[in-house]
XYZ file of C-alpha atoms in Angstrom:
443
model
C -38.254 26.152 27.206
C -40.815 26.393 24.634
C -40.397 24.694 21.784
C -41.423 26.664 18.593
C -42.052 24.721 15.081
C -41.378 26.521 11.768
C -43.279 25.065 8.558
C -41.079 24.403 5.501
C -42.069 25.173 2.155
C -44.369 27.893 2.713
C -44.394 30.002 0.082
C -44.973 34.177 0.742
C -46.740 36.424 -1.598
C -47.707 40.196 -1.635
C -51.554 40.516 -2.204
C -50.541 42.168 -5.582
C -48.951 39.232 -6.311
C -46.318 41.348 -7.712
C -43.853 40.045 -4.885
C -43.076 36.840 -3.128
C -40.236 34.719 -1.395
C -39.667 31.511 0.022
C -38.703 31.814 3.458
C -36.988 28.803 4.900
C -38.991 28.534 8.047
C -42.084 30.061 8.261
C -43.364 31.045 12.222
C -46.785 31.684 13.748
C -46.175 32.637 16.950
C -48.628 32.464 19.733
C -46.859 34.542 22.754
C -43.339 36.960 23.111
C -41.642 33.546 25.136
C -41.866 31.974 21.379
C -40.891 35.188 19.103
C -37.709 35.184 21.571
C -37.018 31.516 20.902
C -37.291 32.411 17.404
C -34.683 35.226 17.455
C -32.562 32.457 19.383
C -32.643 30.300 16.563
C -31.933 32.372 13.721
C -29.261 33.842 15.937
C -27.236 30.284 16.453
C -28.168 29.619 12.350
C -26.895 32.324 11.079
C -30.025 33.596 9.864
C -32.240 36.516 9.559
C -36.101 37.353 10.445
C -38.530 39.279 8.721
C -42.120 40.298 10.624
C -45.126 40.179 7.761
C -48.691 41.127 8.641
C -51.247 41.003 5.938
C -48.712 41.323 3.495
C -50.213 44.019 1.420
C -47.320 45.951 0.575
C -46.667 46.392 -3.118
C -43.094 45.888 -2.829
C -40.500 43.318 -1.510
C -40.155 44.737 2.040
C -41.306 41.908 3.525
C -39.497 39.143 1.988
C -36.924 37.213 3.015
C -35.404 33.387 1.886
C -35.134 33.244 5.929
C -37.117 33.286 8.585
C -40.175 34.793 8.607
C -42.669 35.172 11.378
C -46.157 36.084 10.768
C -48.537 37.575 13.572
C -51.916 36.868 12.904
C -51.903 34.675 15.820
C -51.064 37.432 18.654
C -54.131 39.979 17.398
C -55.752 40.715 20.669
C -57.859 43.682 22.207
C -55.838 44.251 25.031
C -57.329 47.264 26.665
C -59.765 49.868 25.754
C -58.949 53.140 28.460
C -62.895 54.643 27.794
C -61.842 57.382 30.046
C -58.623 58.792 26.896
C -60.370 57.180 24.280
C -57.533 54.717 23.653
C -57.132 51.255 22.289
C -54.000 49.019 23.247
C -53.844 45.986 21.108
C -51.141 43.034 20.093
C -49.546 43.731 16.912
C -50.762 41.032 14.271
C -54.458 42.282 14.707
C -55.903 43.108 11.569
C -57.536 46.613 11.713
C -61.028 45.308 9.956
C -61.290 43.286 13.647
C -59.910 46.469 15.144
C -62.765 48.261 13.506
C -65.137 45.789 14.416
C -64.276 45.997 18.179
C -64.171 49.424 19.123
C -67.441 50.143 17.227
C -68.768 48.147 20.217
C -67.489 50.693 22.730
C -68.449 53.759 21.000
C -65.355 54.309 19.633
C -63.279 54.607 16.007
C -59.846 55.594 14.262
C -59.573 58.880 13.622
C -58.678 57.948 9.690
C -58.044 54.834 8.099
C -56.519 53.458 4.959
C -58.379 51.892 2.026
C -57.390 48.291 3.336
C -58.444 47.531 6.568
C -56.845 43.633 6.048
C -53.802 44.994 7.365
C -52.053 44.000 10.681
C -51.349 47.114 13.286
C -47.734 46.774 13.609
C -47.416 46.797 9.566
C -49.797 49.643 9.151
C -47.511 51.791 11.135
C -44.400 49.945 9.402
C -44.315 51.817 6.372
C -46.095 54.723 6.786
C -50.102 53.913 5.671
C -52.186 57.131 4.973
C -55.489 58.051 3.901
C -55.956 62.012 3.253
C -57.075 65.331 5.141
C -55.142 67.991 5.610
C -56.311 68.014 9.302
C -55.245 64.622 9.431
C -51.640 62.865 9.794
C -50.448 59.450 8.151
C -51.737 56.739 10.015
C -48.906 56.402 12.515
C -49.519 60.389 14.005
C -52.507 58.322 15.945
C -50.142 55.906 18.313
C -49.339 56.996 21.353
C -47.694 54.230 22.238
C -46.228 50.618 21.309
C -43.552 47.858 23.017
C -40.911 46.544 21.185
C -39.096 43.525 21.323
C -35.416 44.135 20.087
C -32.584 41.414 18.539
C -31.549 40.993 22.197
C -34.821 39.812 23.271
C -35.389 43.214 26.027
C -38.850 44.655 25.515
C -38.534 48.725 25.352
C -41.959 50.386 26.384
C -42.160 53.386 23.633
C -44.334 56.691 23.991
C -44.074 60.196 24.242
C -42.765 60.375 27.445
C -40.508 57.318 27.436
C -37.625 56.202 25.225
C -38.373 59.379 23.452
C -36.255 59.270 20.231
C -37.049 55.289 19.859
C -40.444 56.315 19.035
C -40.457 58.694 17.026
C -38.290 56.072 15.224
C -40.718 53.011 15.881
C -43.916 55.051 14.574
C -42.358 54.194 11.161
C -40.287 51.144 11.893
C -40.063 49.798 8.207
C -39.319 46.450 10.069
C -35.786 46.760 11.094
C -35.910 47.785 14.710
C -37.391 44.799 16.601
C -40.858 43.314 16.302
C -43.685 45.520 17.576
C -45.615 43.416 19.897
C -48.522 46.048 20.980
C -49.351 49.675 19.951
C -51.493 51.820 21.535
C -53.614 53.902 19.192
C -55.577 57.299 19.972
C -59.463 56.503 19.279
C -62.065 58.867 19.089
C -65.596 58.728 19.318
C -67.333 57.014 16.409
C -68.944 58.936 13.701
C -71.097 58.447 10.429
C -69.383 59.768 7.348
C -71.100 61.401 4.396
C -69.088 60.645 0.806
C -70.317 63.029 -1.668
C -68.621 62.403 -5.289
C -69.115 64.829 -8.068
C -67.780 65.512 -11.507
C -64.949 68.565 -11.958
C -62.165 69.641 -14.217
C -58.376 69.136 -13.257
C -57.895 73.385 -13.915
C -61.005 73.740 -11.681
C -59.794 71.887 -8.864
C -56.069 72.597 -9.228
C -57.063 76.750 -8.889
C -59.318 76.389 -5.706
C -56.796 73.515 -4.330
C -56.982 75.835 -0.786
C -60.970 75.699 -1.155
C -61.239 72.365 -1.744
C -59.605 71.549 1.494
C -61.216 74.008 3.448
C -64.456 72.656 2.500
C -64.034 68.876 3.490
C -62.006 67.473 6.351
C -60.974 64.314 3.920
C -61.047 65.409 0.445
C -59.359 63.502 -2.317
C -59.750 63.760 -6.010
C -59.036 61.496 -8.804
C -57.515 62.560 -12.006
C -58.407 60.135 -15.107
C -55.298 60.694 -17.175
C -55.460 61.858 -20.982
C -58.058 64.028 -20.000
C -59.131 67.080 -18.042
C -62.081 64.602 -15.792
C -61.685 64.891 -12.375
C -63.845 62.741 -9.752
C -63.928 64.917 -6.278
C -64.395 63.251 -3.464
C -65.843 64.933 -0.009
C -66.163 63.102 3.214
C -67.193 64.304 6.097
C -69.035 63.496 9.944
C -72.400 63.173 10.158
C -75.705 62.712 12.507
C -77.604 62.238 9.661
C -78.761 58.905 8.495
C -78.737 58.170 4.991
C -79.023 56.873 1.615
C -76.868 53.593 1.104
C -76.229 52.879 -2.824
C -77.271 49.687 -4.010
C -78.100 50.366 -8.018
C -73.837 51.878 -8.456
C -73.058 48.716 -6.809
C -74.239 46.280 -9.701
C -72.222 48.870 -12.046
C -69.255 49.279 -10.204
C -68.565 45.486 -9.221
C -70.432 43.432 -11.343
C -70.671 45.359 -14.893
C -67.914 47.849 -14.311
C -65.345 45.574 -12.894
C -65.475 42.686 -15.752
C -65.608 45.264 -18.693
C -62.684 47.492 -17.030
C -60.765 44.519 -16.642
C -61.512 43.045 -20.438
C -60.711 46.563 -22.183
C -57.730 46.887 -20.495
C -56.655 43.737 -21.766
C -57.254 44.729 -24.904
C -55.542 47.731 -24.559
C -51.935 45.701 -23.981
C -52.421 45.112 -27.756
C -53.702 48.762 -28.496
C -52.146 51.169 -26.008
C -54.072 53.956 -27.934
C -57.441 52.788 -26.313
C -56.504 53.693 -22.608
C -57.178 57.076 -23.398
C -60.718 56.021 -24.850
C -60.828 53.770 -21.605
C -60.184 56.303 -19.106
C -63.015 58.513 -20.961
C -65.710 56.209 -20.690
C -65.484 54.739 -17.537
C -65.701 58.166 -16.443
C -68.540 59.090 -18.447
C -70.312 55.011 -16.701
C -69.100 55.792 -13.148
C -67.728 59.073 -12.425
C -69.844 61.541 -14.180
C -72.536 62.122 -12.004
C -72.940 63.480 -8.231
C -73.318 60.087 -6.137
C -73.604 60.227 -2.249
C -73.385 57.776 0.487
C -73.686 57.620 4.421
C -72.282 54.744 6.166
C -69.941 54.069 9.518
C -66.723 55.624 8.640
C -64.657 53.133 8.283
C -67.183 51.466 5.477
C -66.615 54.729 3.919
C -63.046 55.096 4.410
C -62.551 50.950 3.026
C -62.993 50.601 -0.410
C -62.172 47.624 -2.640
C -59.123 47.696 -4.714
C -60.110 45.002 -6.734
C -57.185 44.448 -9.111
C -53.732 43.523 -8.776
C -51.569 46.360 -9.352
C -48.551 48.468 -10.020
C -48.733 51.402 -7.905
C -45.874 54.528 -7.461
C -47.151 56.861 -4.784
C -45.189 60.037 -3.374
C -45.546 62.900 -1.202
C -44.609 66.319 -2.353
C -44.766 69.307 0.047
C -48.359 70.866 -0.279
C -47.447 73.548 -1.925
C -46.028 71.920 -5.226
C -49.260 69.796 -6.296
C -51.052 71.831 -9.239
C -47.006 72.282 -10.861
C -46.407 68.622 -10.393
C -49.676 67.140 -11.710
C -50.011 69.629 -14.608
C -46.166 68.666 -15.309
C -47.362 64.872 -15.431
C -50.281 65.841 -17.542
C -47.837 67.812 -19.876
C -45.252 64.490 -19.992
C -48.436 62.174 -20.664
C -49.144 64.749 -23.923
C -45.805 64.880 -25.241
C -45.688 61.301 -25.251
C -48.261 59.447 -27.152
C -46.574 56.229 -26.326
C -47.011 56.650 -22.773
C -49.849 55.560 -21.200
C -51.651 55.540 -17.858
C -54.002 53.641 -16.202
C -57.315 56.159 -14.069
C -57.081 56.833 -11.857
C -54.232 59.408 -10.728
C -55.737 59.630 -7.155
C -54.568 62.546 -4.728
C -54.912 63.154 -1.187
C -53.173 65.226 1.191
C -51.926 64.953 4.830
C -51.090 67.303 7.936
C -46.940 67.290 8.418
C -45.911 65.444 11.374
C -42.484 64.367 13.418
C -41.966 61.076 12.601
C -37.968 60.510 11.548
C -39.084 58.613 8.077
C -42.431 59.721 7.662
C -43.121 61.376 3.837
C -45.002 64.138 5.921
C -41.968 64.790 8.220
C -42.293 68.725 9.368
C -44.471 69.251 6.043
C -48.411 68.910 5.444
C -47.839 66.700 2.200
C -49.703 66.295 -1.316
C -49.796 62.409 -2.279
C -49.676 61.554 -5.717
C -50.489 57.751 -6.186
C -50.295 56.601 -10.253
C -51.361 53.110 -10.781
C -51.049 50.458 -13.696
C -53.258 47.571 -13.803
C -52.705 43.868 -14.642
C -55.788 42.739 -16.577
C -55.660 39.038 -15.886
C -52.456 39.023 -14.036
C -50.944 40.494 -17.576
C -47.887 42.504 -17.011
C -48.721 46.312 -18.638
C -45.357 48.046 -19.896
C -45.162 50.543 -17.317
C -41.366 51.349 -16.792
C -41.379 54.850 -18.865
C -44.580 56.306 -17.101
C -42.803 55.185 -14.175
C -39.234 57.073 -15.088
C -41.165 60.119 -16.032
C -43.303 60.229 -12.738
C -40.688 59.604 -10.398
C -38.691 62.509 -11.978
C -41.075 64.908 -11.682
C -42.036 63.789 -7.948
C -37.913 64.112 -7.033
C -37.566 67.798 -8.574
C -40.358 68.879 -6.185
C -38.636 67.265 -3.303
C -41.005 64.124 -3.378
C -40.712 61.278 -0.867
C -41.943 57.678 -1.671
C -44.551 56.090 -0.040
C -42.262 53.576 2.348
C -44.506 49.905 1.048
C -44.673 50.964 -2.769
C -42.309 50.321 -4.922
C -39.441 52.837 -5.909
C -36.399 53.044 -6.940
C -34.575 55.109 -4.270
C -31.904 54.446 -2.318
C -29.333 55.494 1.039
C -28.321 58.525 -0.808
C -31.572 59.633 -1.674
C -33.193 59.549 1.756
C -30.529 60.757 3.495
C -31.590 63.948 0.813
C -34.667 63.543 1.976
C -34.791 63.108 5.529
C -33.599 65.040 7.938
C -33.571 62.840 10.691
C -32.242 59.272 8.545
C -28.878 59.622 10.144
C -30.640 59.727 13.779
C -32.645 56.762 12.089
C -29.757 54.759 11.481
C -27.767 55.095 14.121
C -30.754 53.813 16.351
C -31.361 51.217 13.799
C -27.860 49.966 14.075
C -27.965 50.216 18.650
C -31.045 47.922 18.631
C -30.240 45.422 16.037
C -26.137 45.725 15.230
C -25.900 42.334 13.613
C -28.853 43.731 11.514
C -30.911 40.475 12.022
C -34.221 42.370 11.170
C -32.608 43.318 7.391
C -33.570 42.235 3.921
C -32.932 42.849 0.305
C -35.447 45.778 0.261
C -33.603 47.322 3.337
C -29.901 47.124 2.431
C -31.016 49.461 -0.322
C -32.289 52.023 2.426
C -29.223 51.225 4.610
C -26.346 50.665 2.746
C-alpha cells in the first residue's frame, strides 16, 4: 500500500485570477499506484476529485471544495517513435517542456496554442485551438491516450481501440477518468515566418476565402469602434531571419504600462476605449512588422493581462454576418464598450463528440475585457449582446471560457452529447469526476 499525503489549506486559482477554490486536500501524485489510492479515498469519504494542470482556464472547470489532484509531478517524455513522428508523454507535462524536447529530435506540434504553460491532458480537456483552416483544434493531433477510470481499470484509447471512448476522451472536459498519457502526432520541425500588416475589417471580411488561401495560419484582429484590422500571416520557412528587438521595448515595456494605465482610466470614462483602441493601433499595429523564429516562439505569445475572455465557434461560413452584426451592436450602443482586440481565427471541422469544430471547419470569435490592475471592467452587456449573436449563427463556446450555456443548449448543439453522456455516466456512474461547472453541462 502506498500511502499518499494530501496538503490542507491549499488554496487554487485560475491564472486569470478570475476563478479559485479551496479544495480540501490537495494531491501531487508521483505514479498511477497513488492516483488509485486517491480515488480510494475520496470514494470511502464521500468525496469528489477534480484533475487541474496549469490551471489556465478562464472559468471554474477546474474547481472543486474536494479533492483535487494536480499532475505536474507525472510530466515525462515517455517515447518518441522517430520512425511515425510521434510523441507519447505522461499527462501533467507542460507543453513549453514538450516543446523543448522534441525540438531535440527534429521534431514539433503541428499547431499550438498561445500558452504553452499548459499540461497535455488539460490542453486536450477543453478543446485548446490556435487557427488554420488546414488545421484542427489541438486535440485532432492525438492519436492516442490511457485513461484511468473511477474504478481504477486503465482503458488504452486510439483509433483502433475503444473506438467511441476516444473520440469522447479527445475532449474529456475532466469527467471521464484522469488521462495519464497521450500520444500526440509530431511532425518535423519548421521555422515560421509572422508577417503582420495593417487592413480594414470590409477589406478582409470580402476576401475572407483569400485570406485563407494565402496563409496556412492566418488570424486577424479587429480593434473594436473602428474599421482597423491587424492581419496576421504565418507560415513555414527555410529562411533565416530578422528577429524584432526595437517592437519589443514598445510592446512590453512602453506599450504594456500605458495600455494598462489608460484602461484604468477608462473605468471612469468608458468613452476613451474607443480613443484607446485607436491609438494603440496607430503605436503597434499600423505598420507591416515581420518575424522568423522556431514555430512554437511564433505560435506563443504573451497574454500579459488578466482577463475576461468569451470565445465561440461559428460555422465558417457565418463570420463576416456575425462580426459586422457585433460591429453594428457596438454602434447602436454608445454605452457599450470593448476592449482590442476582437481576435479571429479559424479551424478545419473534425469528429470529436464535444469539439466546437465537430463535422464543421469553424470561425472563432474570441472578445476580451481587461482588468487594469486587477479592476473589474463592467462587461456583462457586451457579453449578453455577443453571446446572442454567436447562438443565432449556431455558435459553440469555447469548452475553458466562460459562458453561460447549459444541458439544453449543447444537447442543441451537439450531435453526439447524448453518446457523450451516456459514456460519461458507464465510466464514472457515481459521477466522482463532477463539479459545479459540470452539473451545468450534465444536468
Amino acid at each position: 500500500l502506498v500511502q499518499v499525503h494530501g496538503q490542507g489549506g491549499v488554496k487554487f486559482q485560475n491564472w486569470a485570477k478570475t476563478y479559485g477554490s479551496s479544495p480540501e486536500l490537495y494531491f501531487q501524485p508521483t505514479s498511477v499506484e497513488e492516483i488509485r489510492e486517491i480515488l480510494d479515498m475520496a470514494r470511502q469519504r464521500d468525496k469528489r476529485v477534480k484533475v487541474v494542470g496549469g490551471g489556465h482556464s478562464p472559468s471554474d472547470i477546474a474547481c472543486t471544495d474536494d479533492f483535487m489532484i494536480q499532475m505536474g509531478k507525472m510530466n515525462r517524455v515517455l517515447k518518441v517513435d522517430k520512425e511515425k513522428q510521434q510523441v507519447t508523454v505522461e499527462g501533467g507535462i507542460f507543453l513549453s517542456d514538450l516543446n523543448v524536447e522534441l525540438s531535440k529530435h527534429g521534431l514539433a506540434l503541428a499547431n499550438l496554442g498561445a500558452v504553452s504553460e499548459v499540461a497535455a491532458a488539460g490542453v486536450i480537456g477543453t478543446g485548446t485551438h490556435n487557427t488554420g483552416i488546414k488545421h484542427g483544434i489541438l486535440p485532432t493531433q492525438v492519436v492516442a491516450l490511457t485513461l484511468l477510470t473511477a474504478s481504477g481499470e486503465i482503458l488504452e484509447c486510439s483509433e483502433s481501440t475503444n473506438v467511441d471512448i476516444f473520440q469522447a476522451a479527445r475532449l474529456h472536459l475532466g469527467c471521464l477518468g484522469v488521462v495519464l498519457t497521450v500520444t500526440f502526432q509530431c511532425v518535423p520541425q519548421f521555422h515560421l515566418h509572422e508577417v503582420a500588416f495593417p487592413s480594414t475589417l470590409t477589406e478582409v471580411l470580402d476576401h475572407l476565402e483569400d485570406h485563407l488561401k494565402r496563409s496556412q495560419y492566418f488570424r486577424f484582429l479587429w480593434f473594436p469602434h473602428s474599421e482597423n484590422v491587424s492581419v496576421i500571416y504565418q507560415d513555414p520557412t527555410n529562411k533565416a531571419g530578422p528577429t524584432r528587438l526595437h517592437a519589443w521595448l514598445w510592446d512590453y515595456a512602453v506599450g504594456y504600462y500605458l495600455l494598462e494605465f489608460l484602461l484604468w482610466i477608462s473605468t471612469f470614462v468608458p468613452s476613451l476605449v474607443c480613443w484607446i483602441n485607436r491609438f494603440f493601433f496607430w503605436l503597434l499595429f499600423s505598420s507591416r512588422v515581420e518575424n522568423i523564429a522556431i514555430s512554437y516562439k511564433i505560435f506563443n505569445y504573451e497574454c500579459r493581462f488578466k482577463q475576461h475572455v468569451q470565445d465561440w465557434a461559428i460555422p465558417i461560413e457565418k463570420t463576416k454576418e456575425a462580426l459586422l452584426e457585433l460591429k453594428a451592436a457596438l454602434e447602436n450602443n454608445p454605452k457599450m464598450v470593448a476592449h482590442y482586440p476582437v481576435e479571429v481565427r479559424f479551424a478545419r471541422g473534425d469528429e470529436i463528440w464535444l469539439s466546437p469544430c465537430f463535422q464543421r471547419d469553424s470561425c472563432y470569435m474570441n472578445i476580451i475585457m481587461y482588468r487594469p490592475y486587477g479592476k473589474n471592467v463592467p462587461h456583462l452587456n457586451y457579453w449578453l449582446t455577443y453571446e446572442g449573436i454567436m447562438k443565432k449563427h449556431g455558435g459553440r463556446p469555447h469548452w475553458a471560457k466562460a459562458h453561460s450555456c447549459t444541458r439544453k443548449d449543447f444537447e442543441k448543439m451537439y450531435p453526439a452529447f447524448p453518446k457523450f453522456c451516456s459514456i460519461r455516466e458507464k465510466l464514472d456512474p457515481t459521477g466522482i469526476f463532477l463539479n459545479a461547472y459540470l452539473e451545468k453541462v450534465f444536468y
